PDB file of C-alpha atoms in Angstrom:
ATOM      1  CA  MET A   1      17.540  -4.353  45.243  1.00  0.00           C
ATOM      2  CA  ASN A   2      18.513  -4.400  48.642  1.00  0.00           C
ATOM      3  CA  PRO A   3      22.176  -4.614  50.031  1.00  0.00           C
ATOM      4  CA  ASN A   4      21.112  -6.723  52.855  1.00  0.00           C
ATOM      5  CA  ASP A   5      19.057  -9.226  50.768  1.00  0.00           C
ATOM      6  CA  THR A   6      20.517 -12.713  50.989  1.00  0.00           C
ATOM      7  CA  ASN A   7      18.855 -13.635  47.550  1.00  0.00           C
ATOM      8  CA  ASN A   8      21.358 -11.607  45.932  1.00  0.00           C
ATOM      9  CA  PRO A   9      24.957 -12.026  47.795  1.00  0.00           C
ATOM     10  CA  PRO A  10      27.909  -9.896  46.807  1.00  0.00           C
ATOM     11  CA  ASP A  11      29.854 -10.590  43.713  1.00  0.00           C
ATOM     12  CA  PRO A  12      33.095 -12.917  45.221  1.00  0.00           C
ATOM     13  CA  ALA A  13      35.682 -11.341  43.031  1.00  0.00           C
ATOM     14  CA  LEU A  14      34.573  -7.735  44.296  1.00  0.00           C
ATOM     15  CA  ARG A  15      34.403  -8.888  47.935  1.00  0.00           C
ATOM     16  CA  ALA A  16      37.489 -10.487  47.537  1.00  0.00           C
ATOM     17  CA  GLN A  17      39.385  -7.244  46.480  1.00  0.00           C
ATOM     18  CA  ALA A  18      38.014  -5.088  48.948  1.00  0.00           C
ATOM     19  CA  GLU A  19      39.424  -7.178  51.590  1.00  0.00           C
ATOM     20  CA  THR A  20      42.900  -7.191  50.215  1.00  0.00           C
ATOM     21  CA  GLN A  21      42.600  -3.569  50.180  1.00  0.00           C
ATOM     22  CA  LEU A  22      41.672  -3.203  53.635  1.00  0.00           C
ATOM     23  CA  ALA A  23      44.136  -5.847  54.718  1.00  0.00           C
ATOM     24  CA  ASN A  24      46.734  -3.732  53.158  1.00  0.00           C
ATOM     25  CA  SER A  25      45.536  -0.646  54.769  1.00  0.00           C
ATOM     26  CA  GLN A  26      47.431   1.009  57.519  1.00  0.00           C
ATOM     27  CA  PRO A  27      46.256   0.624  60.868  1.00  0.00           C
ATOM     28  CA  HIS A  28      46.046   4.300  61.614  1.00  0.00           C
ATOM     29  CA  GLU A  29      43.879   4.660  58.591  1.00  0.00           C
ATOM     30  CA  VAL A  30      41.352   2.829  60.104  1.00  0.00           C
ATOM     31  CA  THR A  31      41.654   3.852  63.916  1.00  0.00           C
ATOM     32  CA  THR A  32      42.265   7.542  63.949  1.00  0.00           C
ATOM     33  CA  ARG A  33      38.983   8.233  61.818  1.00  0.00           C
ATOM     34  CA  PRO A  34      35.660   8.763  64.129  1.00  0.00           C
ATOM     35  CA  ALA A  35      33.458   6.082  64.351  1.00  0.00           C
ATOM     36  CA  GLU A  36      30.518   8.825  63.250  1.00  0.00           C
ATOM     37  CA  GLU A  37      32.182   9.961  60.478  1.00  0.00           C
ATOM     38  CA  LEU A  38      32.556   6.380  59.214  1.00  0.00           C
ATOM     39  CA  LEU A  39      29.128   5.722  59.801  1.00  0.00           C
ATOM     40  CA  HIS A  40      28.052   8.698  58.239  1.00  0.00           C
ATOM     41  CA  GLU A  41      30.222   7.344  54.720  1.00  0.00           C
ATOM     42  CA  LEU A  42      28.418   3.628  55.052  1.00  0.00           C
ATOM     43  CA  ARG A  43      24.875   5.347  55.119  1.00  0.00           C
ATOM     44  CA  VAL A  44      25.702   7.700  52.056  1.00  0.00           C
ATOM     45  CA  HIS A  45      26.927   4.732  50.106  1.00  0.00           C
ATOM     46  CA  GLN A  46      23.948   2.650  50.860  1.00  0.00           C
ATOM     47  CA  ILE A  47      21.872   5.588  49.390  1.00  0.00           C
ATOM     48  CA  GLU A  48      23.867   5.826  46.364  1.00  0.00           C
ATOM     49  CA  LEU A  49      23.423   2.168  46.037  1.00  0.00           C
ATOM     50  CA  GLU A  50      19.616   2.324  46.351  1.00  0.00           C
ATOM     51  CA  MET A  51      19.546   5.413  43.995  1.00  0.00           C
ATOM     52  CA  GLN A  52      21.520   3.245  41.675  1.00  0.00           C
ATOM     53  CA  ASN A  53      19.404   0.338  41.928  1.00  0.00           C
ATOM     54  CA  GLU A  54      16.163   2.252  41.602  1.00  0.00           C
ATOM     55  CA  ALA A  55      17.701   3.673  38.090  1.00  0.00           C
ATOM     56  CA  LEU A  56      18.653   0.277  36.922  1.00  0.00           C
ATOM     57  CA  ARG A  57      15.055  -0.928  37.506  1.00  0.00           C
ATOM     58  CA  GLN A  58      13.635   2.090  35.806  1.00  0.00           C
ATOM     59  CA  ALA A  59      15.928   1.634  32.923  1.00  0.00           C
ATOM     60  CA  GLN A  60      14.641  -2.535  33.189  1.00  0.00           C
ATOM     61  CA  GLN A  61      11.087  -1.125  33.360  1.00  0.00           C
ATOM     62  CA  ALA A  62      11.343   0.888  30.272  1.00  0.00           C
ATOM     63  CA  LEU A  63      13.207  -1.528  28.219  1.00  0.00           C
ATOM     64  CA  GLU A  64      10.458  -3.995  29.055  1.00  0.00           C
ATOM     65  CA  GLU A  65       7.894  -1.623  28.107  1.00  0.00           C
ATOM     66  CA  SER A  66       9.996  -0.749  24.920  1.00  0.00           C
ATOM     67  CA  ARG A  67      10.028  -4.707  24.117  1.00  0.00           C
ATOM     68  CA  ASP A  68       6.240  -5.098  24.521  1.00  0.00           C
ATOM     69  CA  ARG A  69       5.210  -2.143  21.767  1.00  0.00           C
ATOM     70  CA  PHE A  70       7.903  -3.672  19.602  1.00  0.00           C
ATOM     71  CA  VAL A  71       6.319  -7.066  19.876  1.00  0.00           C
ATOM     72  CA  ASP A  72       2.475  -5.611  19.640  1.00  0.00           C
ATOM     73  CA  LEU A  73       3.593  -3.439  16.644  1.00  0.00           C
ATOM     74  CA  TYR A  74       5.545  -6.313  15.055  1.00  0.00           C
ATOM     75  CA  GLU A  75       2.738  -9.266  16.240  1.00  0.00           C
ATOM     76  CA  PHE A  76      -0.283  -7.225  15.117  1.00  0.00           C
ATOM     77  CA  ALA A  77       0.963  -5.075  12.241  1.00  0.00           C
ATOM     78  CA  PRO A  78      -1.744  -4.594   9.392  1.00  0.00           C
ATOM     79  CA  VAL A  79       0.072  -6.694   7.476  1.00  0.00           C
ATOM     80  CA  GLY A  80       2.381  -9.423   7.455  1.00  0.00           C
ATOM     81  CA  TYR A  81       6.209  -9.467   8.181  1.00  0.00           C
ATOM     82  CA  LEU A  82       8.258 -12.513   7.654  1.00  0.00           C
ATOM     83  CA  THR A  83      12.343 -12.906   7.631  1.00  0.00           C
ATOM     84  CA  LEU A  84      13.758 -15.412   5.160  1.00  0.00           C
ATOM     85  CA  THR A  85      17.140 -16.976   5.151  1.00  0.00           C
ATOM     86  CA  ALA A  86      19.471 -17.343   2.309  1.00  0.00           C
ATOM     87  CA  GLU A  87      17.897 -20.581   1.412  1.00  0.00           C
ATOM     88  CA  GLY A  88      14.516 -18.991   1.541  1.00  0.00           C
ATOM     89  CA  MET A  89      13.335 -20.947   4.761  1.00  0.00           C
ATOM     90  CA  ILE A  90      10.972 -18.854   7.051  1.00  0.00           C
ATOM     91  CA  ALA A  91      12.958 -17.758  10.018  1.00  0.00           C
ATOM     92  CA  GLU A  92      10.425 -15.389  11.793  1.00  0.00           C
ATOM     93  CA  ILE A  93       6.999 -14.648  10.871  1.00  0.00           C
ATOM     94  CA  ASN A  94       4.296 -12.574  12.689  1.00  0.00           C
ATOM     95  CA  LEU A  95       1.089 -13.181  13.727  1.00  0.00           C
ATOM     96  CA  THR A  96      -0.668 -11.052  10.281  1.00  0.00           C
ATOM     97  CA  ALA A  97       1.212 -13.444   8.288  1.00  0.00           C
ATOM     98  CA  VAL A  98      -0.120 -16.348  10.113  1.00  0.00           C
ATOM     99  CA  THR A  99      -3.699 -15.422   9.882  1.00  0.00           C
ATOM    100  CA  LEU A 100      -3.280 -14.885   6.250  1.00  0.00           C
ATOM    101  CA  LEU A 101      -1.616 -18.005   5.541  1.00  0.00           C
ATOM    102  CA  GLY A 102      -3.788 -20.207   7.417  1.00  0.00           C
ATOM    103  CA  ARG A 103      -1.262 -21.857   9.204  1.00  0.00           C
ATOM    104  CA  GLU A 104      -0.010 -22.602  12.899  1.00  0.00           C
ATOM    105  CA  ARG A 105       3.502 -20.560  13.257  1.00  0.00           C
ATOM    106  CA  ASP A 106       5.777 -23.626  14.412  1.00  0.00           C
ATOM    107  CA  LYS A 107       4.336 -25.265  11.158  1.00  0.00           C
ATOM    108  CA  LEU A 108       5.787 -22.098   9.050  1.00  0.00           C
ATOM    109  CA  LEU A 109       9.171 -21.726  10.468  1.00  0.00           C
ATOM    110  CA  ASN A 110      11.904 -23.556   8.971  1.00  0.00           C
ATOM    111  CA  LYS A 111       9.678 -23.994   5.509  1.00  0.00           C
ATOM    112  CA  SER A 112      10.065 -22.869   2.534  1.00  0.00           C
ATOM    113  CA  LEU A 113       8.245 -19.766   1.274  1.00  0.00           C
ATOM    114  CA  ARG A 114       8.420 -21.429  -2.367  1.00  0.00           C
ATOM    115  CA  SER A 115       6.446 -24.359  -1.044  1.00  0.00           C
ATOM    116  CA  LEU A 116       3.393 -21.852  -0.307  1.00  0.00           C
ATOM    117  CA  VAL A 117       3.357 -20.198  -3.486  1.00  0.00           C
ATOM    118  CA  ILE A 118       1.462 -21.983  -6.211  1.00  0.00           C
ATOM    119  CA  ALA A 119       3.196 -24.015  -8.582  1.00  0.00           C
ATOM    120  CA  ALA A 120       2.614 -21.458 -11.480  1.00  0.00           C
ATOM    121  CA  ASP A 121       4.043 -18.871  -9.887  1.00  0.00           C
ATOM    122  CA  GLN A 122       7.096 -20.567  -8.309  1.00  0.00           C
ATOM    123  CA  ASP A 123       9.770 -20.727 -11.031  1.00  0.00           C
ATOM    124  CA  ARG A 124       9.057 -16.545 -11.111  1.00  0.00           C
ATOM    125  CA  TRP A 125       9.119 -15.905  -7.280  1.00  0.00           C
ATOM    126  CA  VAL A 126      12.771 -17.822  -7.447  1.00  0.00           C
ATOM    127  CA  ARG A 127      13.834 -15.486 -10.414  1.00  0.00           C
ATOM    128  CA  HIS A 128      12.608 -12.519  -8.427  1.00  0.00           C
ATOM    129  CA  ILE A 129      14.659 -13.091  -5.241  1.00  0.00           C
ATOM    130  CA  MET A 130      17.674 -14.256  -6.721  1.00  0.00           C
ATOM    131  CA  PRO A 131      19.351 -10.744  -7.335  1.00  0.00           C
ATOM    132  CA  ILE A 132      17.890  -9.883  -3.815  1.00  0.00           C
ATOM    133  CA  LYS A 133      20.293 -12.478  -1.975  1.00  0.00           C
ATOM    134  CA  GLN A 134      23.309 -10.990  -4.133  1.00  0.00           C
ATOM    135  CA  GLN A 135      22.979  -7.167  -2.850  1.00  0.00           C
ATOM    136  CA  PRO A 136      20.638  -5.176  -0.677  1.00  0.00           C
ATOM    137  CA  GLU A 137      17.646  -3.765  -2.778  1.00  0.00           C
ATOM    138  CA  THR A 138      14.062  -3.441  -2.283  1.00  0.00           C
ATOM    139  CA  SER A 139      11.533  -5.070  -4.978  1.00  0.00           C
ATOM    140  CA  ARG A 140       7.692  -6.243  -5.312  1.00  0.00           C
ATOM    141  CA  ILE A 141       6.027  -8.799  -6.454  1.00  0.00           C
ATOM    142  CA  GLU A 142       2.299  -9.947  -6.860  1.00  0.00           C
ATOM    143  CA  LEU A 143       2.243 -14.235  -6.343  1.00  0.00           C
ATOM    144  CA  SER A 144      -0.928 -16.640  -5.680  1.00  0.00           C
ATOM    145  CA  LEU A 145      -0.237 -18.291  -2.179  1.00  0.00           C
ATOM    146  CA  LYS A 146      -2.154 -21.517  -0.770  1.00  0.00           C
ATOM    147  CA  ARG A 147      -3.542 -21.533   2.441  1.00  0.00           C
ATOM    148  CA  SER A 148      -3.256 -24.712   4.441  1.00  0.00           C
ATOM    149  CA  ASP A 149      -7.110 -25.321   3.311  1.00  0.00           C
ATOM    150  CA  GLY A 150      -6.288 -25.108  -0.171  1.00  0.00           C
ATOM    151  CA  LYS A 151      -7.595 -22.203  -0.796  1.00  0.00           C
ATOM    152  CA  VAL A 152      -5.587 -19.731  -2.679  1.00  0.00           C
ATOM    153  CA  PHE A 153      -5.477 -15.819  -2.595  1.00  0.00           C
ATOM    154  CA  GLN A 154      -3.342 -13.109  -4.268  1.00  0.00           C
ATOM    155  CA  ALA A 155      -0.647 -11.435  -2.377  1.00  0.00           C
ATOM    156  CA  GLN A 156       2.087  -8.801  -2.754  1.00  0.00           C
ATOM    157  CA  LEU A 157       5.829  -9.342  -1.676  1.00  0.00           C
ATOM    158  CA  ASP A 158       7.867  -6.651  -0.950  1.00  0.00           C
ATOM    159  CA  CYS A 159      11.012  -7.574  -0.370  1.00  0.00           C
ATOM    160  CA  VAL A 160      14.495  -6.299   0.752  1.00  0.00           C
ATOM    161  CA  GLY A 161      17.967  -7.971   1.372  1.00  0.00           C
ATOM    162  CA  ASN A 162      20.055  -7.725   4.395  1.00  0.00           C
ATOM    163  CA  LYS A 163      22.741 -10.314   4.034  1.00  0.00           C
ATOM    164  CA  PRO A 164      22.562 -12.945   5.171  1.00  0.00           C
ATOM    165  CA  LEU A 165      18.778 -12.784   5.554  1.00  0.00           C
ATOM    166  CA  MET A 166      15.933 -11.215   3.601  1.00  0.00           C
ATOM    167  CA  ARG A 167      12.907  -9.013   4.984  1.00  0.00           C
ATOM    168  CA  VAL A 168       9.436  -9.442   3.341  1.00  0.00           C
ATOM    169  CA  SER A 169       5.939  -7.926   4.117  1.00  0.00           C
ATOM    170  CA  LEU A 170       3.277  -9.599   2.941  1.00  0.00           C
ATOM    171  CA  THR A 171      -0.342  -8.089   2.109  1.00  0.00           C
ATOM    172  CA  ASP A 172      -3.305  -9.689   0.771  1.00  0.00           C
ATOM    173  CA  ILE A 173      -4.188  -8.009  -2.277  1.00  0.00           C
ATOM    174  CA  SER A 174      -7.317 -10.384  -3.348  1.00  0.00           C
ATOM    175  CA  GLU A 175     -10.011  -7.766  -3.273  1.00  0.00           C
ATOM    176  CA  ARG A 176      -7.809  -5.353  -5.057  1.00  0.00           C
ATOM    177  CA  VAL A 177      -7.381  -7.983  -7.976  1.00  0.00           C
ATOM    178  CA  ARG A 178     -10.959  -8.752  -7.787  1.00  0.00           C
ATOM    179  CA  THR A 179     -12.259  -5.351  -8.317  1.00  0.00           C
ATOM    180  CA  GLU A 180      -9.486  -4.692 -11.450  1.00  0.00           C
ATOM    181  CA  ALA A 181     -10.897  -7.860 -12.954  1.00  0.00           C
ATOM    182  CA  LEU A 182     -14.340  -6.654 -12.532  1.00  0.00           C
ATOM    183  CA  LEU A 183     -13.354  -3.436 -13.979  1.00  0.00           C
ATOM    184  CA  ARG A 184     -11.441  -4.497 -17.069  1.00  0.00           C
ATOM    185  CA  GLU A 185     -14.381  -6.825 -17.808  1.00  0.00           C
ATOM    186  CA  SER A 186     -16.736  -3.388 -17.354  1.00  0.00           C
ATOM    187  CA  GLU A 187     -14.528  -1.773 -19.767  1.00  0.00           C
ATOM    188  CA  ASP A 188     -14.333  -4.374 -22.181  1.00  0.00           C
ATOM    189  CA  LYS A 189     -18.162  -4.299 -22.092  1.00  0.00           C
ATOM    190  CA  PHE A 190     -18.444  -1.039 -22.471  1.00  0.00           C
ATOM    191  CA  LYS A 191     -15.945  -0.565 -25.255  1.00  0.00           C
ATOM    192  CA  TYR A 192     -17.803  -3.653 -27.280  1.00  0.00           C
ATOM    193  CA  VAL A 193     -21.066  -1.664 -26.942  1.00  0.00           C
ATOM    194  CA  PHE A 194     -19.478   1.707 -27.515  1.00  0.00           C
ATOM    195  CA  ASP A 195     -17.731   0.305 -30.988  1.00  0.00           C
ATOM    196  CA  HIS A 196     -20.531  -1.807 -32.224  1.00  0.00           C
ATOM    197  CA  SER A 197     -23.377   0.317 -31.414  1.00  0.00           C
ATOM    198  CA  ASN A 198     -25.468   1.488 -34.250  1.00  0.00           C
ATOM    199  CA  VAL A 199     -26.515   4.711 -32.621  1.00  0.00           C
ATOM    200  CA  GLY A 200     -23.625   7.250 -32.986  1.00  0.00           C
ATOM    201  CA  LYS A 201     -21.472   7.691 -29.897  1.00  0.00           C
ATOM    202  CA  SER A 202     -18.764  10.193 -29.022  1.00  0.00           C
ATOM    203  CA  ILE A 203     -16.697  10.715 -25.953  1.00  0.00           C
ATOM    204  CA  THR A 204     -15.918  14.266 -25.797  1.00  0.00           C
ATOM    205  CA  SER A 205     -13.894  16.143 -23.676  1.00  0.00           C
ATOM    206  CA  PRO A 206     -14.608  19.462 -22.064  1.00  0.00           C
ATOM    207  CA  THR A 207     -12.168  21.271 -24.592  1.00  0.00           C
ATOM    208  CA  GLY A 208     -13.785  19.542 -27.638  1.00  0.00           C
ATOM    209  CA  GLU A 209     -11.541  16.638 -28.915  1.00  0.00           C
ATOM    210  CA  ILE A 210     -13.420  13.404 -29.496  1.00  0.00           C
ATOM    211  CA  HIS A 211     -13.251   9.842 -29.572  1.00  0.00           C
ATOM    212  CA  VAL A 212     -15.970   8.318 -31.949  1.00  0.00           C
ATOM    213  CA  ASN A 213     -17.814   4.801 -33.060  1.00  0.00           C
ATOM    214  CA  GLN A 214     -18.211   3.563 -36.569  1.00  0.00           C
ATOM    215  CA  ALA A 215     -21.874   4.159 -36.738  1.00  0.00           C
ATOM    216  CA  PHE A 216     -21.022   8.293 -35.935  1.00  0.00           C
ATOM    217  CA  CYS A 217     -18.107   8.017 -38.781  1.00  0.00           C
ATOM    218  CA  ASP A 218     -20.916   6.640 -41.193  1.00  0.00           C
ATOM    219  CA  MET A 219     -23.369   8.983 -40.173  1.00  0.00           C
ATOM    220  CA  LEU A 220     -20.979  12.027 -41.343  1.00  0.00           C
ATOM    221  CA  GLY A 221     -18.991  10.266 -43.944  1.00  0.00           C
ATOM    222  CA  TYR A 222     -15.557  10.577 -42.188  1.00  0.00           C
ATOM    223  CA  SER A 223     -12.724   7.638 -41.259  1.00  0.00           C
ATOM    224  CA  LYS A 224     -12.511   7.174 -37.613  1.00  0.00           C
ATOM    225  CA  GLU A 225      -9.078   8.315 -37.787  1.00  0.00           C
ATOM    226  CA  ALA A 226     -10.095  11.496 -39.439  1.00  0.00           C
ATOM    227  CA  LEU A 227     -12.936  12.181 -37.362  1.00  0.00           C
ATOM    228  CA  GLU A 228     -10.925  11.692 -34.072  1.00  0.00           C
ATOM    229  CA  LYS A 229      -8.348  14.563 -35.149  1.00  0.00           C
ATOM    230  CA  THR A 230     -11.453  17.121 -35.022  1.00  0.00           C
ATOM    231  CA  LYS A 231     -13.239  18.857 -32.564  1.00  0.00           C
ATOM    232  CA  TRP A 232     -16.801  19.037 -32.759  1.00  0.00           C
ATOM    233  CA  GLN A 233     -16.668  22.827 -33.254  1.00  0.00           C
ATOM    234  CA  ASP A 234     -14.993  21.807 -36.479  1.00  0.00           C
ATOM    235  CA  ILE A 235     -17.673  19.399 -37.522  1.00  0.00           C
ATOM    236  CA  THR A 236     -20.705  22.050 -36.486  1.00  0.00           C
ATOM    237  CA  PRO A 237     -22.008  24.617 -38.309  1.00  0.00           C
ATOM    238  CA  PRO A 238     -20.478  27.868 -37.182  1.00  0.00           C
ATOM    239  CA  ASP A 239     -23.787  29.353 -36.469  1.00  0.00           C
ATOM    240  CA  ASP A 240     -24.694  26.780 -34.177  1.00  0.00           C
ATOM    241  CA  ILE A 241     -21.455  26.692 -32.215  1.00  0.00           C
ATOM    242  CA  ALA A 242     -23.084  29.462 -29.745  1.00  0.00           C
ATOM    243  CA  LEU A 243     -26.277  27.720 -29.170  1.00  0.00           C
ATOM    244  CA  VAL A 244     -24.602  24.452 -28.795  1.00  0.00           C
ATOM    245  CA  GLN A 245     -22.102  26.048 -25.977  1.00  0.00           C
ATOM    246  CA  SER A 246     -25.501  27.362 -24.311  1.00  0.00           C
ATOM    247  CA  LYS A 247     -26.569  23.582 -24.139  1.00  0.00           C
ATOM    248  CA  LEU A 248     -23.590  22.229 -22.483  1.00  0.00           C
ATOM    249  CA  GLU A 249     -22.841  25.248 -20.313  1.00  0.00           C
ATOM    250  CA  PRO A 250     -25.354  24.181 -17.210  1.00  0.00           C
ATOM    251  CA  VAL A 251     -24.352  21.106 -17.556  1.00  0.00           C
ATOM    252  CA  LEU A 252     -20.721  22.047 -17.027  1.00  0.00           C
ATOM    253  CA  ALA A 253     -21.993  23.841 -14.337  1.00  0.00           C
ATOM    254  CA  GLY A 254     -23.549  21.733 -12.548  1.00  0.00           C
ATOM    255  CA  VAL A 255     -27.151  22.930 -12.720  1.00  0.00           C
ATOM    256  CA  CYS A 256     -27.937  20.101 -14.840  1.00  0.00           C
ATOM    257  CA  ALA A 257     -26.441  16.097 -15.506  1.00  0.00           C
ATOM    258  CA  SER A 258     -27.595  15.826 -18.906  1.00  0.00           C
ATOM    259  CA  ALA A 259     -29.090  17.681 -21.630  1.00  0.00           C
ATOM    260  CA  ARG A 260     -30.989  16.396 -24.923  1.00  0.00           C
ATOM    261  CA  PHE A 261     -31.632  18.838 -27.938  1.00  0.00           C
ATOM    262  CA  ILE A 262     -31.450  18.936 -31.955  1.00  0.00           C
ATOM    263  CA  LYS A 263     -27.863  19.109 -33.458  1.00  0.00           C
ATOM    264  CA  ARG A 264     -26.941  19.896 -36.693  1.00  0.00           C
ATOM    265  CA  TYR A 265     -23.339  18.336 -37.792  1.00  0.00           C
ATOM    266  CA  LEU A 266     -21.335  19.098 -40.955  1.00  0.00           C
ATOM    267  CA  HIS A 267     -21.194  16.432 -43.096  1.00  0.00           C
ATOM    268  CA  LYS A 268     -17.724  15.860 -45.042  1.00  0.00           C
ATOM    269  CA  SER A 269     -19.404  16.582 -48.540  1.00  0.00           C
ATOM    270  CA  GLY A 270     -20.576  19.545 -46.964  1.00  0.00           C
ATOM    271  CA  SER A 271     -24.263  18.651 -46.341  1.00  0.00           C
ATOM    272  CA  ILE A 272     -26.028  19.271 -43.243  1.00  0.00           C
ATOM    273  CA  VAL A 273     -27.102  16.031 -40.825  1.00  0.00           C
ATOM    274  CA  CYS A 274     -29.892  16.870 -37.879  1.00  0.00           C
ATOM    275  CA  THR A 275     -29.306  14.453 -35.294  1.00  0.00           C
ATOM    276  CA  ASP A 276     -31.394  14.125 -31.944  1.00  0.00           C
ATOM    277  CA  LEU A 277     -28.525  14.382 -29.319  1.00  0.00           C
ATOM    278  CA  SER A 278     -28.449  13.420 -25.629  1.00  0.00           C
ATOM    279  CA  THR A 279     -25.320  13.849 -23.446  1.00  0.00           C
ATOM    280  CA  THR A 280     -24.169  13.458 -19.859  1.00  0.00           C
ATOM    281  CA  LEU A 281     -21.103  14.459 -18.068  1.00  0.00           C
ATOM    282  CA  ARG A 282     -18.881  12.242 -16.186  1.00  0.00           C
ATOM    283  CA  ARG A 283     -16.853  13.554 -13.524  1.00  0.00           C
ATOM    284  CA  ASP A 284     -14.360  12.448 -10.997  1.00  0.00           C
ATOM    285  CA  GLU A 285     -14.311  11.994  -7.177  1.00  0.00           C
ATOM    286  CA  GLU A 286     -13.296  15.587  -6.735  1.00  0.00           C
ATOM    287  CA  GLY A 287     -16.169  16.853  -9.073  1.00  0.00           C
ATOM    288  CA  LYS A 288     -13.751  18.018 -12.072  1.00  0.00           C
ATOM    289  CA  ALA A 289     -15.282  17.436 -15.615  1.00  0.00           C
ATOM    290  CA  LEU A 290     -13.878  14.567 -17.253  1.00  0.00           C
ATOM    291  CA  TYR A 291     -15.934  14.179 -20.699  1.00  0.00           C
ATOM    292  CA  PHE A 292     -19.548  14.126 -22.153  1.00  0.00           C
ATOM    293  CA  MET A 293     -20.731  10.641 -23.140  1.00  0.00           C
ATOM    294  CA  THR A 294     -22.918  11.124 -26.129  1.00  0.00           C
ATOM    295  CA  SER A 295     -25.686   9.094 -28.150  1.00  0.00           C
ATOM    296  CA  ILE A 296     -26.392  10.806 -31.882  1.00  0.00           C
ATOM    297  CA  ILE A 297     -29.124   9.696 -33.675  1.00  0.00           C
ATOM    298  CA  ASP A 298     -29.715  11.044 -37.307  1.00  0.00           C
ATOM    299  CA  ILE A 299     -33.157  12.486 -37.700  1.00  0.00           C
ATOM    300  CA  THR A 300     -32.476  13.915 -41.078  1.00  0.00           C
ATOM    301  CA  GLU A 301     -35.002  12.274 -43.157  1.00  0.00           C
ATOM    302  CA  ARG A 302     -37.454  13.003 -40.431  1.00  0.00           C
ATOM    303  CA  MET A 303     -36.886  16.649 -40.150  1.00  0.00           C
TER     304      MET A 303
END
């Protein structure tokens, strides 16, 4: 800002105060000081004003840059952000949330978030936000929300009270929900096949604990409850334990993924049951051994 710039006139009140102070000053205070000294002071004062103006300009620029960074972070955040009034109306919403909801921003502002929730979830949403209105607290809820085209997506809402407003972060979890549903379906199918197979099945931990199906229980004459209280070592002839361990060690060591061999079991009656055993080791993502998945076929008659 240039002090001589006519587009930025001095403050009238400040000028009036300066003129009053000059009028009240003694004449000798003006006339006795050399012109060179006065000119020097004026120049110093001008430089001070220019320095102050530069500092203000830099501060304004930094403020604008900070504001722009905040806008970018807010608008393009990986999750949607909404601010709700005490009545549950949308007061603010970022671009990510606008995109998730598939609507124009001006059509979402001052609109009830409840109206975007499917009918089956609306009462649950209302009950969820009531405590948040009373006191600041953070909570999470999963709801089904409607887009403008009528399509529904699964959303996770993280809410925090901040009277009189409420902040909400919105995340699309549709893919996670689908994955979980497929996983549950897969687990249900596996459990059905495991439980109803005519072949003996067992899930065995590396330390020997077993989970078995009914076919294996029938093979050894035990109830399921009784058999699952044992370890595989308890139902193996003592002389065979070292042999079985030698068959499993290469699998545990990662030398091979599975093993198949003839294994003898002890029937509840004390008799020997000969089986054709096939086992595969399942590991976690880090390679740690989780359990052996084993199929056991009774070959006693054949032997």
